[in-house]
mmCIF file of C-alpha atoms (C1' of nucleotides) in Angstrom:
data_model
loop_
_atom_site.group_PDB
_atom_site.id
_atom_site.type_symbol
_atom_site.label_atom_id
_atom_site.label_comp_id
_atom_site.label_asym_id
_atom_site.label_seq_id
_atom_site.Cartn_x
_atom_site.Cartn_y
_atom_site.Cartn_z
ATOM 1 C CA MET A 13 -79.579 119.255 61.908
ATOM 2 C CA SER A 14 -82.395 122.130 61.717
ATOM 3 C CA ASP A 15 -85.909 121.061 61.922
ATOM 4 C CA GLY A 16 -88.727 123.299 61.877
ATOM 5 C CA ARG A 17 -86.732 126.322 61.010
ATOM 6 C CA ARG A 18 -89.130 128.093 58.240
ATOM 7 C CA LEU A 19 -87.117 128.600 54.781
ATOM 8 C CA PRO A 20 -85.890 132.144 54.013
ATOM 9 C CA ARG A 21 -86.594 133.906 50.432
ATOM 10 C CA SER A 22 -82.857 132.971 50.244
ATOM 11 C CA PHE A 23 -84.459 130.143 49.395
ATOM 12 C CA TYR A 24 -85.829 130.733 46.534
ATOM 13 C CA ARG A 25 -84.325 133.462 45.689
ATOM 14 C CA ARG A 26 -81.704 130.775 43.003
ATOM 15 C CA PRO A 27 -82.104 128.436 40.764
ATOM 16 C CA THR A 28 -85.331 126.351 39.817
ATOM 17 C CA LEU A 29 -83.561 123.332 38.956
ATOM 18 C CA VAL A 30 -81.717 123.295 42.774
ATOM 19 C CA VAL A 31 -84.021 124.411 44.801
ATOM 20 C CA ALA A 32 -87.121 121.494 42.886
ATOM 21 C CA ARG A 33 -84.245 119.475 43.970
ATOM 22 C CA GLU A 34 -83.406 121.062 47.434
ATOM 23 C CA LEU A 35 -86.797 121.125 48.846
ATOM 24 C CA LEU A 36 -86.954 117.095 48.550
ATOM 25 C CA GLY A 37 -87.221 116.140 51.487
ATOM 26 C CA LYS A 38 -88.275 119.389 53.648
ATOM 27 C CA ARG A 39 -91.889 119.170 54.856
ATOM 28 C CA LEU A 40 -94.525 121.388 53.334
ATOM 29 C CA VAL A 41 -97.384 122.652 56.976
ATOM 30 C CA HIS A 42 -100.132 124.230 55.969
ATOM 31 C CA VAL A 43 -101.299 125.584 59.461
ATOM 32 C CA ASP A 44 -105.418 125.245 59.189
ATOM 33 C CA ARG A 45 -108.158 126.242 61.559
ATOM 34 C CA GLY A 46 -104.820 126.580 64.551
ATOM 35 C CA ARG A 47 -104.267 122.890 63.319
ATOM 36 C CA ARG A 48 -100.524 122.190 61.276
ATOM 37 C CA LEU A 49 -101.339 119.442 58.689
ATOM 38 C CA SER A 50 -97.932 118.731 56.838
ATOM 39 C CA GLY A 51 -95.757 116.412 55.077
ATOM 40 C CA TRP A 52 -92.501 115.478 53.545
ATOM 41 C CA ILE A 53 -92.108 116.835 50.321
ATOM 42 C CA MET A 54 -91.283 112.716 48.135
ATOM 43 C CA GLU A 55 -91.220 114.550 44.477
ATOM 44 C CA ALA A 56 -91.314 118.247 42.106
ATOM 45 C CA GLU A 57 -90.741 119.261 39.367
ATOM 46 C CA ALA A 58 -89.440 123.098 38.060
ATOM 47 C CA TYR A 59 -91.299 125.038 35.432
ATOM 48 C CA ILE A 60 -88.259 127.415 34.302
ATOM 49 C CA GLY A 61 -89.539 130.595 32.106
ATOM 50 C CA GLN A 62 -91.898 131.790 29.582
ATOM 51 C CA GLU A 63 -89.595 130.026 27.016
ATOM 52 C CA ASP A 64 -89.959 126.594 28.307
ATOM 53 C CA LEU A 65 -93.240 125.527 26.385
ATOM 54 C CA GLY A 66 -94.788 123.182 29.563
ATOM 55 C CA CYS A 67 -94.772 126.199 31.516
ATOM 56 C CA HIS A 68 -97.883 127.850 32.094
ATOM 57 C CA ALA A 69 -96.559 131.457 31.840
ATOM 58 C CA ARG A 70 -95.921 130.188 27.556
ATOM 59 C CA VAL A 71 -98.559 131.831 27.039
ATOM 60 C CA GLY A 72 -97.447 135.416 29.034
ATOM 61 C CA ARG A 73 -99.075 137.292 31.993
ATOM 62 C CA THR A 74 -101.834 136.257 32.323
ATOM 63 C CA GLU A 75 -104.597 136.609 35.837
ATOM 64 C CA ARG A 76 -104.418 132.978 36.442
ATOM 65 C CA ASN A 77 -100.490 132.983 36.265
ATOM 66 C CA ARG A 78 -99.606 135.885 37.892
ATOM 67 C CA SER A 79 -98.459 134.719 41.003
ATOM 68 C CA MET A 80 -95.512 133.387 39.124
ATOM 69 C CA TRP A 81 -93.950 136.559 37.476
ATOM 70 C CA GLY A 82 -93.950 137.818 41.208
ATOM 71 C CA GLU A 83 -91.652 137.605 44.483
ATOM 72 C CA PRO A 84 -90.125 133.741 44.804
ATOM 73 C CA GLY A 85 -90.648 132.027 47.936
ATOM 74 C CA HIS A 86 -94.404 132.983 47.296
ATOM 75 C CA ALA A 87 -97.182 130.320 46.332
ATOM 76 C CA TYR A 88 -98.914 129.435 42.925
ATOM 77 C CA VAL A 89 -102.255 128.016 43.352
ATOM 78 C CA TYR A 90 -103.962 126.830 40.075
ATOM 79 C CA PHE A 91 -107.074 125.260 38.872
ATOM 80 C CA THR A 92 -107.053 122.470 36.441
ATOM 81 C CA TYR A 93 -109.519 119.035 34.651
ATOM 82 C CA GLY A 94 -112.294 121.263 36.534
ATOM 83 C CA MET A 95 -112.117 119.875 40.138
ATOM 84 C CA HIS A 96 -108.574 120.003 41.231
ATOM 85 C CA TRP A 97 -106.418 122.710 42.851
ATOM 86 C CA CYS A 98 -102.857 122.202 42.436
ATOM 87 C CA LEU A 99 -99.606 124.351 44.712
ATOM 88 C CA ASN A 100 -96.252 125.468 43.240
ATOM 89 C CA VAL A 101 -93.906 127.439 45.367
ATOM 90 C CA VAL A 102 -92.310 130.250 43.346
ATOM 91 C CA THR A 103 -88.412 130.967 42.649
ATOM 92 C CA GLU A 104 -86.162 133.171 40.715
ATOM 93 C CA VAL A 105 -86.488 136.624 40.870
ATOM 94 C CA ALA A 106 -89.359 138.634 40.196
ATOM 95 C CA GLY A 107 -90.616 139.283 37.309
ATOM 96 C CA ARG A 108 -88.833 136.127 35.431
ATOM 97 C CA PRO A 109 -91.927 133.466 35.342
ATOM 98 C CA ALA A 110 -90.562 130.767 36.924
ATOM 99 C CA ALA A 111 -91.719 127.833 39.710
ATOM 100 C CA VAL A 112 -91.607 124.515 41.187
ATOM 101 C CA LEU A 113 -94.411 121.803 41.599
ATOM 102 C CA LEU A 114 -94.848 119.307 44.251
ATOM 103 C CA ARG A 115 -96.137 115.978 42.987
ATOM 104 C CA ALA A 116 -95.882 114.546 46.043
ATOM 105 C CA LEU A 117 -95.990 114.575 49.893
ATOM 106 C CA ALA A 118 -95.376 111.575 52.904
ATOM 107 C CA PRO A 119 -97.688 112.494 55.535
ATOM 108 C CA ALA A 120 -96.159 113.541 58.728
ATOM 109 C CA GLU A 121 -98.561 115.755 60.641
ATOM 110 C CA GLY A 122 -103.013 115.499 60.817
ATOM 111 C CA ILE A 123 -103.216 112.194 59.314
ATOM 112 C CA ALA A 124 -106.266 112.092 60.391
ATOM 113 C CA THR A 125 -107.433 114.907 58.993
ATOM 114 C CA MET A 126 -106.435 114.384 55.743
ATOM 115 C CA ARG A 127 -108.217 110.929 55.637
ATOM 116 C CA ARG A 128 -110.917 112.382 56.108
ATOM 117 C CA ARG A 129 -110.203 114.430 53.641
ATOM 118 C CA ARG A 130 -109.363 112.774 51.077
ATOM 119 C CA ALA A 131 -112.599 110.458 51.954
ATOM 120 C CA LEU A 132 -115.607 113.371 50.816
ATOM 121 C CA ARG A 133 -113.491 113.588 47.559
ATOM 122 C CA LEU A 134 -114.210 110.133 46.826
ATOM 123 C CA ARG A 135 -117.521 109.249 44.670
ATOM 124 C CA SER A 136 -119.198 105.990 45.974
ATOM 125 C CA PRO A 137 -120.301 105.648 49.178
ATOM 126 C CA SER A 138 -118.820 102.213 49.623
ATOM 127 C CA ALA A 139 -115.547 102.836 48.727
ATOM 128 C CA ARG A 140 -116.168 106.427 51.236
ATOM 129 C CA SER A 141 -116.659 104.149 54.663
ATOM 130 C CA ALA A 142 -114.101 101.726 53.656
ATOM 131 C CA GLN A 143 -111.403 104.123 52.746
ATOM 132 C CA GLY A 144 -112.187 106.838 55.304
ATOM 133 C CA SER A 145 -112.569 104.097 58.116
ATOM 134 C CA ARG A 146 -109.207 102.370 57.180
ATOM 135 C CA LEU A 147 -105.933 102.601 59.828
ATOM 136 C CA SER A 148 -103.437 100.600 57.304
ATOM 137 C CA ALA A 149 -100.456 102.386 57.275
ATOM 138 C CA ARG A 150 -99.734 101.470 53.945
ATOM 139 C CA SER A 151 -103.464 103.584 52.676
ATOM 140 C CA ASP A 152 -101.710 106.769 54.556
ATOM 141 C CA GLU A 153 -98.462 106.317 52.453
ATOM 142 C CA ARG A 154 -100.768 107.691 49.368
ATOM 143 C CA LEU A 155 -103.360 110.224 50.817
ATOM 144 C CA ALA A 156 -101.211 112.733 49.540
ATOM 145 C CA ASP A 157 -99.023 111.586 46.156
ATOM 146 C CA GLY A 158 -100.551 113.704 43.685
ATOM 147 C CA PRO A 159 -100.438 116.870 43.447
ATOM 148 C CA ALA A 160 -103.809 117.308 42.841
ATOM 149 C CA LYS A 161 -104.634 114.463 46.293
ATOM 150 C CA LEU A 162 -101.879 116.888 48.467
ATOM 151 C CA CYS A 163 -103.437 119.666 47.470
ATOM 152 C CA GLN A 164 -107.117 117.691 48.878
ATOM 153 C CA ALA A 165 -105.089 116.762 51.801
ATOM 154 C CA LEU A 166 -104.008 119.748 53.289
ATOM 155 C CA GLY A 167 -107.045 121.871 52.328
ATOM 156 C CA ILE A 168 -105.096 123.915 50.230
ATOM 157 C CA ASP A 169 -106.845 126.319 47.548
ATOM 158 C CA GLY A 170 -106.916 128.838 44.932
ATOM 159 C CA ARG A 171 -107.309 131.038 48.393
ATOM 160 C CA LEU A 172 -104.055 130.501 49.111
ATOM 161 C CA ASP A 173 -102.689 131.517 45.385
ATOM 162 C CA GLY A 174 -100.391 134.606 46.135
ATOM 163 C CA HIS A 175 -99.880 133.379 49.444
ATOM 164 C CA ASP A 176 -96.010 134.802 51.283
ATOM 165 C CA LEU A 177 -94.326 131.943 52.212
ATOM 166 C CA CYS A 178 -92.105 133.291 54.431
ATOM 167 C CA ARG A 179 -93.940 135.939 55.919
ATOM 168 C CA ALA A 180 -94.017 136.090 59.979
ATOM 169 C CA GLY A 181 -97.433 134.325 60.688
ATOM 170 C CA ALA A 182 -97.645 132.572 56.766
ATOM 171 C CA ARG A 183 -100.390 129.374 57.022
ATOM 172 C CA LEU A 184 -98.789 128.610 54.524
ATOM 173 C CA PHE A 185 -94.827 127.562 54.819
ATOM 174 C CA ILE A 186 -92.011 124.635 53.989
ATOM 175 C CA GLU A 187 -89.259 124.215 56.915
ATOM 176 C CA ASP A 188 -86.022 122.502 57.322
ATOM 177 C CA ALA A 189 -85.436 119.534 57.310
ATOM 178 C CA GLN A 190 -82.327 116.645 57.298
ATOM 179 C CA ALA A 191 -81.679 116.589 53.210
ATOM 180 C CA VAL A 192 -82.714 113.236 50.723
ATOM 181 C CA PRO A 193 -79.467 112.522 49.967
ATOM 182 C CA ARG A 194 -78.408 113.046 46.739
ATOM 183 C CA ARG A 195 -77.920 109.266 45.567
ATOM 184 C CA ALA A 196 -81.243 108.451 46.080
ATOM 185 C CA ILE A 197 -82.564 111.103 44.027
ATOM 186 C CA VAL A 198 -84.650 110.079 40.785
ATOM 187 C CA ARG A 199 -84.685 112.551 37.791
ATOM 188 C CA GLY A 200 -86.658 112.275 34.728
ATOM 189 C CA PRO A 201 -88.598 113.737 32.659
ATOM 190 C CA ARG A 202 -92.238 115.785 33.345
ATOM 191 C CA VAL A 203 -95.266 114.349 33.815
ATOM 192 C CA GLY A 204 -98.309 115.491 31.388
ATOM 193 C CA LEU A 205 -97.123 117.030 28.719
ATOM 194 C CA ASP A 206 -98.125 114.709 26.199
ATOM 195 C CA GLY A 207 -98.843 117.372 23.642
ATOM 196 C CA VAL A 208 -95.986 120.001 24.544
ATOM 197 C CA PRO A 209 -92.908 120.377 22.107
ATOM 198 C CA GLU A 210 -89.789 119.357 22.214
ATOM 199 C CA PRO A 211 -87.244 119.459 23.987
ATOM 200 C CA TRP A 212 -89.643 120.886 26.236
ATOM 201 C CA LYS A 213 -91.741 117.558 27.021
ATOM 202 C CA SER A 214 -88.699 115.873 27.370
ATOM 203 C CA LYS A 215 -86.220 118.152 29.732
ATOM 204 C CA PRO A 216 -85.769 115.764 32.877
ATOM 205 C CA TRP A 217 -87.373 118.264 35.592
ATOM 206 C CA ARG A 218 -88.583 116.426 37.538
ATOM 207 C CA PHE A 219 -87.309 115.325 40.527
ATOM 208 C CA TRP A 220 -88.645 112.552 43.449
ATOM 209 C CA ALA A 221 -86.949 110.566 46.755
ATOM 210 C CA ASP A 222 -86.352 106.703 45.500
ATOM 211 C CA VAL A 223 -87.790 105.153 47.661
ATOM 212 C CA THR A 224 -87.116 101.119 46.865
ATOM 213 C CA ASN A 225 -86.683 100.184 50.252
ATOM 214 C CA ARG A 226 -90.494 99.844 51.425
ATOM 215 C CA VAL A 227 -91.612 97.536 53.704
ATOM 216 C CA SER A 228 -93.828 95.411 51.149
ATOM 217 C "C1'" DG B 8 -101.412 93.910 39.866
ATOM 218 C "C1'" DT B 9 -102.046 97.048 34.966
ATOM 219 C "C1'" DA B 10 -104.825 99.689 31.816
ATOM 220 C "C1'" DA B 11 -108.747 102.381 29.842
ATOM 221 C "C1'" DG B 12 -112.211 106.316 30.073
ATOM 222 C "C1'" DG B 13 -115.106 109.222 32.265
ATOM 223 C "C1'" DA B 14 -115.954 113.588 35.710
ATOM 224 C "C1'" DT B 15 -115.834 118.575 34.823
ATOM 225 C "C1'" DG B 16 -114.750 123.833 34.726
ATOM 226 C "C1'" DC B 17 -111.712 127.096 33.350
ATOM 227 C "C1'" DG B 18 -108.519 129.857 30.663
ATOM 228 C "C1'" DC B 19 -106.714 130.701 26.761
ATOM 229 C "C1'" DT B 20 -107.310 130.594 20.998
ATOM 230 C "C1'" DG C 1 -114.673 125.287 21.309
ATOM 231 C "C1'" DC C 2 -110.868 123.445 22.988
ATOM 232 C "C1'" DG C 3 -107.546 120.996 25.588
ATOM 233 C "C1'" DC C 4 -105.966 120.916 30.228
ATOM 234 C "C1'" DA C 5 -98.923 119.812 34.635
ATOM 235 C "C1'" DT C 6 -105.293 115.380 37.124
ATOM 236 C "C1'" DC C 7 -107.938 111.199 39.791
ATOM 237 C "C1'" DC C 8 -110.747 107.715 40.499
ATOM 238 C "C1'" DT C 9 -113.637 104.003 39.129
ATOM 239 C "C1'" DT C 10 -114.916 99.937 37.136
ATOM 240 C "C1'" DA C 11 -113.230 95.448 33.723
ATOM 241 C "C1'" DC C 12 -110.321 92.420 33.911
ATOM 242 C "C1'" DG C 13 -106.282 89.133 34.890
#
DNA sequence: GTAAGGATGCGCT
DNA sequence: GCGCATCCTTACG
């Protein structure tokens, strides 16, 4: 087993669907003020090239989506809905805009920090204190189960756009971990592309780890 | 437990 | 100006 080894650039320099599927079970790490915040990747979506009308790159190269055109193994972090950051990892080769959106993590390290960060985002003071002081493992599972939530929990924002995940000393990177068994991986259409024309809207380019054995 | 609607600001036409 | 790769709160059962 190779737990703890940082994924090399060659991992990302492959077809985006392969990278998206193989990212499941890997560990995303943000070293924040010297402390590791991390979680296992549970859900990911592929966005593949200018021809993919669900991909930000469909409009051509712009200041916002510039990172997607760069070398694989870099972060593409964008801002949306007036308040949320989302994290992608760039794939394939420089010059071809393709990336994998990380949509959900199972929290691993730094859970107390994640709780605090997420609680600060909540609107009502009563919800804040209730959520912030809750210690249930059940609610901790949900700390990073959305693309904007995982960025909030790990403290990822636009300052990390373009960050090289493969460079020695990187503060944001992905570590190898035991692969999710093929039969436990589910795929389906990507989320939030209601206005996108077919066939792109229905491409089954979303992958997630099936967790039907969850204790209830 | 699910469903509906508001928040919020930047990128792009 | 419009629309967005979203999340949270409230209401209802």
